[in-house]
Amino acid sequence: FTQNQGLSTTDFKDVKVGFTTKVKQGILMQIQSPNGEYISLEINNAGGVKFVVNVGEAQRFEMNTLNNGIDYTNNQQHVAHLWRTGEQSELLNLQVDNYPIARDVLGNIGDQILDDPKYLYIGNNSTNKTDRGFEGCIYRMSIDNIYPLKRAFQDPMPDYMYLYPKG
């Protein structure tokens, strides 16, 4: 990312990711800086969705959807929605479809912003082999007013985008 490409810091207010899967693990999307700090939206081992913040020298923050016996790895279409509210965007709301909203406060961990987002990974990240990432379908992704999947399939594709594995 660069400022011209639409995201200069991770002060986003609204993220949506559509997905379908049968596997209880996998990264839906991860925004990463060159020094390895990241913000991630993932499928957890219970079949829910989790939001992870690992930035600065603060402790890692993790927030999961309310389970209520719901397993989103049922091979049906779902949309995970994360949005931030509050005076300093410190209030987090995480919801899948129309199920109950999980709420938490991000204000207790110090640094909350990934200052130099460089990479956006969809379905995987730089530490995983490309054959061991998210298994399923990811669609309808948006980060505020940025639509990364739409950009990835433009013709011609922007020169700052790379798709792996090449197909």
PDB file of C-alpha atoms in Angstrom:
ATOM      1  CA  PHE A   1       0.000   0.000   0.000  1.00  0.00           C
ATOM      2  CA  THR A   2       0.933   3.585  -0.472  1.00  0.00           C
ATOM      3  CA  GLN A   3      -1.147   6.658   0.223  1.00  0.00           C
ATOM      4  CA  ASN A   4      -1.968   6.833  -3.498  1.00  0.00           C
ATOM      5  CA  GLN A   5      -3.319   3.281  -3.356  1.00  0.00           C
ATOM      6  CA  GLY A   6      -5.760   4.203  -0.620  1.00  0.00           C
ATOM      7  CA  LEU A   7      -4.533   3.075   2.816  1.00  0.00           C
ATOM      8  CA  SER A   8      -1.713   4.916   4.537  1.00  0.00           C
ATOM      9  CA  THR A   9      -2.388   3.729   8.100  1.00  0.00           C
ATOM     10  CA  THR A  10      -4.764   1.188   9.548  1.00  0.00           C
ATOM     11  CA  ASP A  11      -7.152   3.742  10.951  1.00  0.00           C
ATOM     12  CA  PHE A  12      -9.944   2.043   9.012  1.00  0.00           C
ATOM     13  CA  LYS A  13     -13.483   2.228  10.293  1.00  0.00           C
ATOM     14  CA  ASP A  14     -15.210  -0.583   8.397  1.00  0.00           C
ATOM     15  CA  VAL A  15     -14.095  -3.975   7.041  1.00  0.00           C
ATOM     16  CA  LYS A  16     -16.249  -6.622   5.366  1.00  0.00           C
ATOM     17  CA  VAL A  17     -15.156 -10.037   4.105  1.00  0.00           C
ATOM     18  CA  GLY A  18     -17.426 -12.655   2.592  1.00  0.00           C
ATOM     19  CA  PHE A  19     -16.327 -16.273   2.946  1.00  0.00           C
ATOM     20  CA  THR A  20     -17.315 -19.908   2.556  1.00  0.00           C
ATOM     21  CA  THR A  21     -15.303 -22.736   4.131  1.00  0.00           C
ATOM     22  CA  LYS A  22     -15.439 -26.143   5.814  1.00  0.00           C
ATOM     23  CA  VAL A  23     -12.079 -25.763   7.614  1.00  0.00           C
ATOM     24  CA  LYS A  24     -11.713 -24.366  11.142  1.00  0.00           C
ATOM     25  CA  GLN A  25      -8.595 -22.279  10.502  1.00  0.00           C
ATOM     26  CA  GLY A  26      -7.307 -19.759   8.038  1.00  0.00           C
ATOM     27  CA  ILE A  27      -6.571 -16.118   7.452  1.00  0.00           C
ATOM     28  CA  LEU A  28      -9.332 -14.198   5.723  1.00  0.00           C
ATOM     29  CA  MET A  29      -7.193 -11.061   5.427  1.00  0.00           C
ATOM     30  CA  GLN A  30      -4.075  -9.694   7.031  1.00  0.00           C
ATOM     31  CA  ILE A  31      -2.568  -6.227   6.736  1.00  0.00           C
ATOM     32  CA  GLN A  32       1.159  -6.329   7.534  1.00  0.00           C
ATOM     33  CA  SER A  33       3.985  -3.819   7.863  1.00  0.00           C
ATOM     34  CA  PRO A  34       7.567  -4.516   6.707  1.00  0.00           C
ATOM     35  CA  ASN A  35       8.648  -5.115  10.340  1.00  0.00           C
ATOM     36  CA  GLY A  36       6.138  -7.970  10.806  1.00  0.00           C
ATOM     37  CA  GLU A  37       3.457  -6.133  12.771  1.00  0.00           C
ATOM     38  CA  TYR A  38      -0.031  -7.002  11.598  1.00  0.00           C
ATOM     39  CA  ILE A  39      -3.787  -6.699  11.903  1.00  0.00           C
ATOM     40  CA  SER A  40      -5.723  -9.797  10.900  1.00  0.00           C
ATOM     41  CA  LEU A  41      -9.220 -11.206  10.432  1.00  0.00           C
ATOM     42  CA  GLU A  42      -9.187 -15.015  10.711  1.00  0.00           C
ATOM     43  CA  ILE A  43     -11.271 -18.162  11.155  1.00  0.00           C
ATOM     44  CA  ASN A  44     -10.669 -19.535  14.662  1.00  0.00           C
ATOM     45  CA  ASN A  45     -10.431 -23.186  15.734  1.00  0.00           C
ATOM     46  CA  ALA A  46     -14.023 -23.177  17.011  1.00  0.00           C
ATOM     47  CA  GLY A  47     -15.467 -22.169  13.637  1.00  0.00           C
ATOM     48  CA  GLY A  48     -15.897 -18.512  14.616  1.00  0.00           C
ATOM     49  CA  VAL A  49     -14.163 -15.375  13.393  1.00  0.00           C
ATOM     50  CA  LYS A  50     -11.415 -13.550  15.270  1.00  0.00           C
ATOM     51  CA  PHE A  51      -9.803 -10.138  14.918  1.00  0.00           C
ATOM     52  CA  VAL A  52      -6.131  -9.907  15.934  1.00  0.00           C
ATOM     53  CA  VAL A  53      -4.000  -6.796  16.499  1.00  0.00           C
ATOM     54  CA  ASN A  54      -0.247  -7.305  16.932  1.00  0.00           C
ATOM     55  CA  VAL A  55       1.369  -3.864  16.643  1.00  0.00           C
ATOM     56  CA  GLY A  56       3.986  -1.816  18.451  1.00  0.00           C
ATOM     57  CA  GLU A  57       5.331  -2.928  21.776  1.00  0.00           C
ATOM     58  CA  ALA A  58       1.862  -3.502  23.154  1.00  0.00           C
ATOM     59  CA  GLN A  59       0.483  -6.890  24.008  1.00  0.00           C
ATOM     60  CA  ARG A  60      -1.338  -8.840  21.341  1.00  0.00           C
ATOM     61  CA  PHE A  61      -5.081  -8.166  21.251  1.00  0.00           C
ATOM     62  CA  GLU A  62      -7.562 -10.800  20.129  1.00  0.00           C
ATOM     63  CA  MET A  63     -11.340 -10.607  19.829  1.00  0.00           C
ATOM     64  CA  ASN A  64     -13.649 -13.475  18.808  1.00  0.00           C
ATOM     65  CA  THR A  65     -17.236 -13.573  17.614  1.00  0.00           C
ATOM     66  CA  LEU A  66     -19.773 -14.724  20.154  1.00  0.00           C
ATOM     67  CA  ASN A  67     -20.033 -18.468  19.656  1.00  0.00           C
ATOM     68  CA  ASN A  68     -23.532 -19.362  20.868  1.00  0.00           C
ATOM     69  CA  GLY A  69     -23.024 -22.804  19.293  1.00  0.00           C
ATOM     70  CA  ILE A  70     -22.686 -21.326  15.788  1.00  0.00           C
ATOM     71  CA  ASP A  71     -20.073 -22.820  13.471  1.00  0.00           C
ATOM     72  CA  TYR A  72     -19.418 -20.658  10.404  1.00  0.00           C
ATOM     73  CA  THR A  73     -17.333 -23.391   8.761  1.00  0.00           C
ATOM     74  CA  ASN A  74     -20.491 -25.022   7.410  1.00  0.00           C
ATOM     75  CA  ASN A  75     -19.752 -24.467   3.698  1.00  0.00           C
ATOM     76  CA  GLN A  76     -22.392 -21.732   3.512  1.00  0.00           C
ATOM     77  CA  GLN A  77     -21.851 -18.091   2.566  1.00  0.00           C
ATOM     78  CA  HIS A  78     -21.150 -15.709   5.440  1.00  0.00           C
ATOM     79  CA  VAL A  79     -20.046 -12.087   5.738  1.00  0.00           C
ATOM     80  CA  ALA A  80     -17.764 -11.017   8.590  1.00  0.00           C
ATOM     81  CA  HIS A  81     -18.154  -7.341   9.455  1.00  0.00           C
ATOM     82  CA  LEU A  82     -15.765  -5.420  11.706  1.00  0.00           C
ATOM     83  CA  TRP A  83     -16.387  -1.769  12.446  1.00  0.00           C
ATOM     84  CA  ARG A  84     -14.904   0.754  14.825  1.00  0.00           C
ATOM     85  CA  THR A  85     -16.814   3.422  16.723  1.00  0.00           C
ATOM     86  CA  GLY A  86     -16.125   5.819  19.561  1.00  0.00           C
ATOM     87  CA  GLU A  87     -14.346   9.129  19.768  1.00  0.00           C
ATOM     88  CA  GLN A  88     -10.962   7.571  18.896  1.00  0.00           C
ATOM     89  CA  SER A  89     -12.318   4.490  17.097  1.00  0.00           C
ATOM     90  CA  GLU A  90     -11.455   2.420  20.167  1.00  0.00           C
ATOM     91  CA  LEU A  91     -14.760   0.511  20.306  1.00  0.00           C
ATOM     92  CA  LEU A  92     -14.740  -2.644  18.180  1.00  0.00           C
ATOM     93  CA  ASN A  93     -17.801  -4.408  16.824  1.00  0.00           C
ATOM     94  CA  LEU A  94     -17.470  -7.829  15.176  1.00  0.00           C
ATOM     95  CA  GLN A  95     -20.423  -9.592  13.604  1.00  0.00           C
ATOM     96  CA  VAL A  96     -21.014 -12.433  11.161  1.00  0.00           C
ATOM     97  CA  ASP A  97     -24.218 -12.251   9.142  1.00  0.00           C
ATOM     98  CA  ASN A  98     -27.057 -11.149  11.429  1.00  0.00           C
ATOM     99  CA  TYR A  99     -25.847 -13.065  14.487  1.00  0.00           C
ATOM    100  CA  PRO A 100     -25.163 -11.255  17.799  1.00  0.00           C
ATOM    101  CA  ILE A 101     -22.456  -8.569  17.756  1.00  0.00           C
ATOM    102  CA  ALA A 102     -19.282  -9.096  19.794  1.00  0.00           C
ATOM    103  CA  ARG A 103     -18.037  -5.829  21.302  1.00  0.00           C
ATOM    104  CA  ASP A 104     -14.724  -4.922  22.904  1.00  0.00           C
ATOM    105  CA  VAL A 105     -12.497  -1.921  23.621  1.00  0.00           C
ATOM    106  CA  LEU A 106      -9.163  -1.643  21.860  1.00  0.00           C
ATOM    107  CA  GLY A 107      -7.992   1.245  24.040  1.00  0.00           C
ATOM    108  CA  ASN A 108      -6.121  -0.821  26.650  1.00  0.00           C
ATOM    109  CA  ILE A 109      -3.200  -2.053  24.549  1.00  0.00           C
ATOM    110  CA  GLY A 110      -1.352   1.187  23.769  1.00  0.00           C
ATOM    111  CA  ASP A 111      -0.454   1.489  20.088  1.00  0.00           C
ATOM    112  CA  GLN A 112      -3.502   0.531  18.026  1.00  0.00           C
ATOM    113  CA  ILE A 113      -2.499   1.585  14.544  1.00  0.00           C
ATOM    114  CA  LEU A 114      -0.292  -0.169  12.040  1.00  0.00           C
ATOM    115  CA  ASP A 115       1.605   2.933  10.900  1.00  0.00           C
ATOM    116  CA  ASP A 116       3.186   1.573   7.730  1.00  0.00           C
ATOM    117  CA  PRO A 117       0.869  -0.994   6.136  1.00  0.00           C
ATOM    118  CA  LYS A 118       2.743  -2.404   3.177  1.00  0.00           C
ATOM    119  CA  TYR A 119       1.134  -5.760   2.417  1.00  0.00           C
ATOM    120  CA  LEU A 120      -2.431  -6.990   2.254  1.00  0.00           C
ATOM    121  CA  TYR A 121      -2.669 -10.773   2.321  1.00  0.00           C
ATOM    122  CA  ILE A 122      -5.930 -12.468   1.397  1.00  0.00           C
ATOM    123  CA  GLY A 123      -6.337 -16.107   2.407  1.00  0.00           C
ATOM    124  CA  ASN A 124      -2.748 -16.457   3.619  1.00  0.00           C
ATOM    125  CA  ASN A 125       0.286 -14.491   4.774  1.00  0.00           C
ATOM    126  CA  SER A 126       4.025 -14.431   4.194  1.00  0.00           C
ATOM    127  CA  THR A 127       4.750 -17.093   6.842  1.00  0.00           C
ATOM    128  CA  ASN A 128       2.526 -19.802   5.364  1.00  0.00           C
ATOM    129  CA  LYS A 129       3.191 -21.888   2.320  1.00  0.00           C
ATOM    130  CA  THR A 130       0.769 -21.003  -0.447  1.00  0.00           C
ATOM    131  CA  ASP A 131      -0.670 -24.521  -0.401  1.00  0.00           C
ATOM    132  CA  ARG A 132      -1.605 -24.309   3.320  1.00  0.00           C
ATOM    133  CA  GLY A 133      -3.705 -21.148   3.479  1.00  0.00           C
ATOM    134  CA  PHE A 134      -7.414 -20.556   3.783  1.00  0.00           C
ATOM    135  CA  GLU A 135      -9.464 -23.304   2.139  1.00  0.00           C
ATOM    136  CA  GLY A 136     -12.664 -22.018   0.626  1.00  0.00           C
ATOM    137  CA  CYS A 137     -13.915 -18.898  -1.102  1.00  0.00           C
ATOM    138  CA  ILE A 138     -13.318 -15.277  -0.139  1.00  0.00           C
ATOM    139  CA  TYR A 139     -15.497 -12.658  -1.809  1.00  0.00           C
ATOM    140  CA  ARG A 140     -16.982  -9.186  -1.391  1.00  0.00           C
ATOM    141  CA  MET A 141     -14.056  -7.734   0.540  1.00  0.00           C
ATOM    142  CA  SER A 142     -13.927  -4.048   1.448  1.00  0.00           C
ATOM    143  CA  ILE A 143     -11.763  -1.929   3.722  1.00  0.00           C
ATOM    144  CA  ASP A 144     -13.587   1.390   4.031  1.00  0.00           C
ATOM    145  CA  ASN A 145     -13.901   2.445   0.386  1.00  0.00           C
ATOM    146  CA  ILE A 146     -11.147   0.131  -0.919  1.00  0.00           C
ATOM    147  CA  TYR A 147     -12.121  -3.052  -2.764  1.00  0.00           C
ATOM    148  CA  PRO A 148      -8.932  -5.169  -3.030  1.00  0.00           C
ATOM    149  CA  LEU A 149     -10.463  -8.104  -4.900  1.00  0.00           C
ATOM    150  CA  LYS A 150     -11.940  -5.776  -7.485  1.00  0.00           C
ATOM    151  CA  ARG A 151      -8.495  -4.204  -7.994  1.00  0.00           C
ATOM    152  CA  ALA A 152      -6.810  -7.605  -8.246  1.00  0.00           C
ATOM    153  CA  PHE A 153      -9.005  -8.594 -11.172  1.00  0.00           C
ATOM    154  CA  GLN A 154      -8.811  -5.344 -13.122  1.00  0.00           C
ATOM    155  CA  ASP A 155      -7.448  -5.629 -16.631  1.00  0.00           C
ATOM    156  CA  PRO A 156      -4.709  -4.616 -16.626  1.00  0.00           C
ATOM    157  CA  MET A 157      -4.007  -5.437 -12.987  1.00  0.00           C
ATOM    158  CA  PRO A 158      -2.312  -2.560 -11.088  1.00  0.00           C
ATOM    159  CA  ASP A 159       1.480  -2.957 -11.041  1.00  0.00           C
ATOM    160  CA  TYR A 160       1.613  -2.845  -7.232  1.00  0.00           C
ATOM    161  CA  MET A 161      -0.470  -6.050  -6.920  1.00  0.00           C
ATOM    162  CA  TYR A 162       0.860  -9.595  -6.975  1.00  0.00           C
ATOM    163  CA  LEU A 163      -1.192 -12.783  -6.962  1.00  0.00           C
ATOM    164  CA  TYR A 164       0.201 -16.027  -5.546  1.00  0.00           C
ATOM    165  CA  PRO A 165       0.224 -18.749  -6.598  1.00  0.00           C
ATOM    166  CA  LYS A 166       0.266 -17.589 -10.175  1.00  0.00           C
ATOM    167  CA  GLY A 167      -2.454 -19.312 -12.097  1.00  0.00           C
TER     168      GLY A 167
END
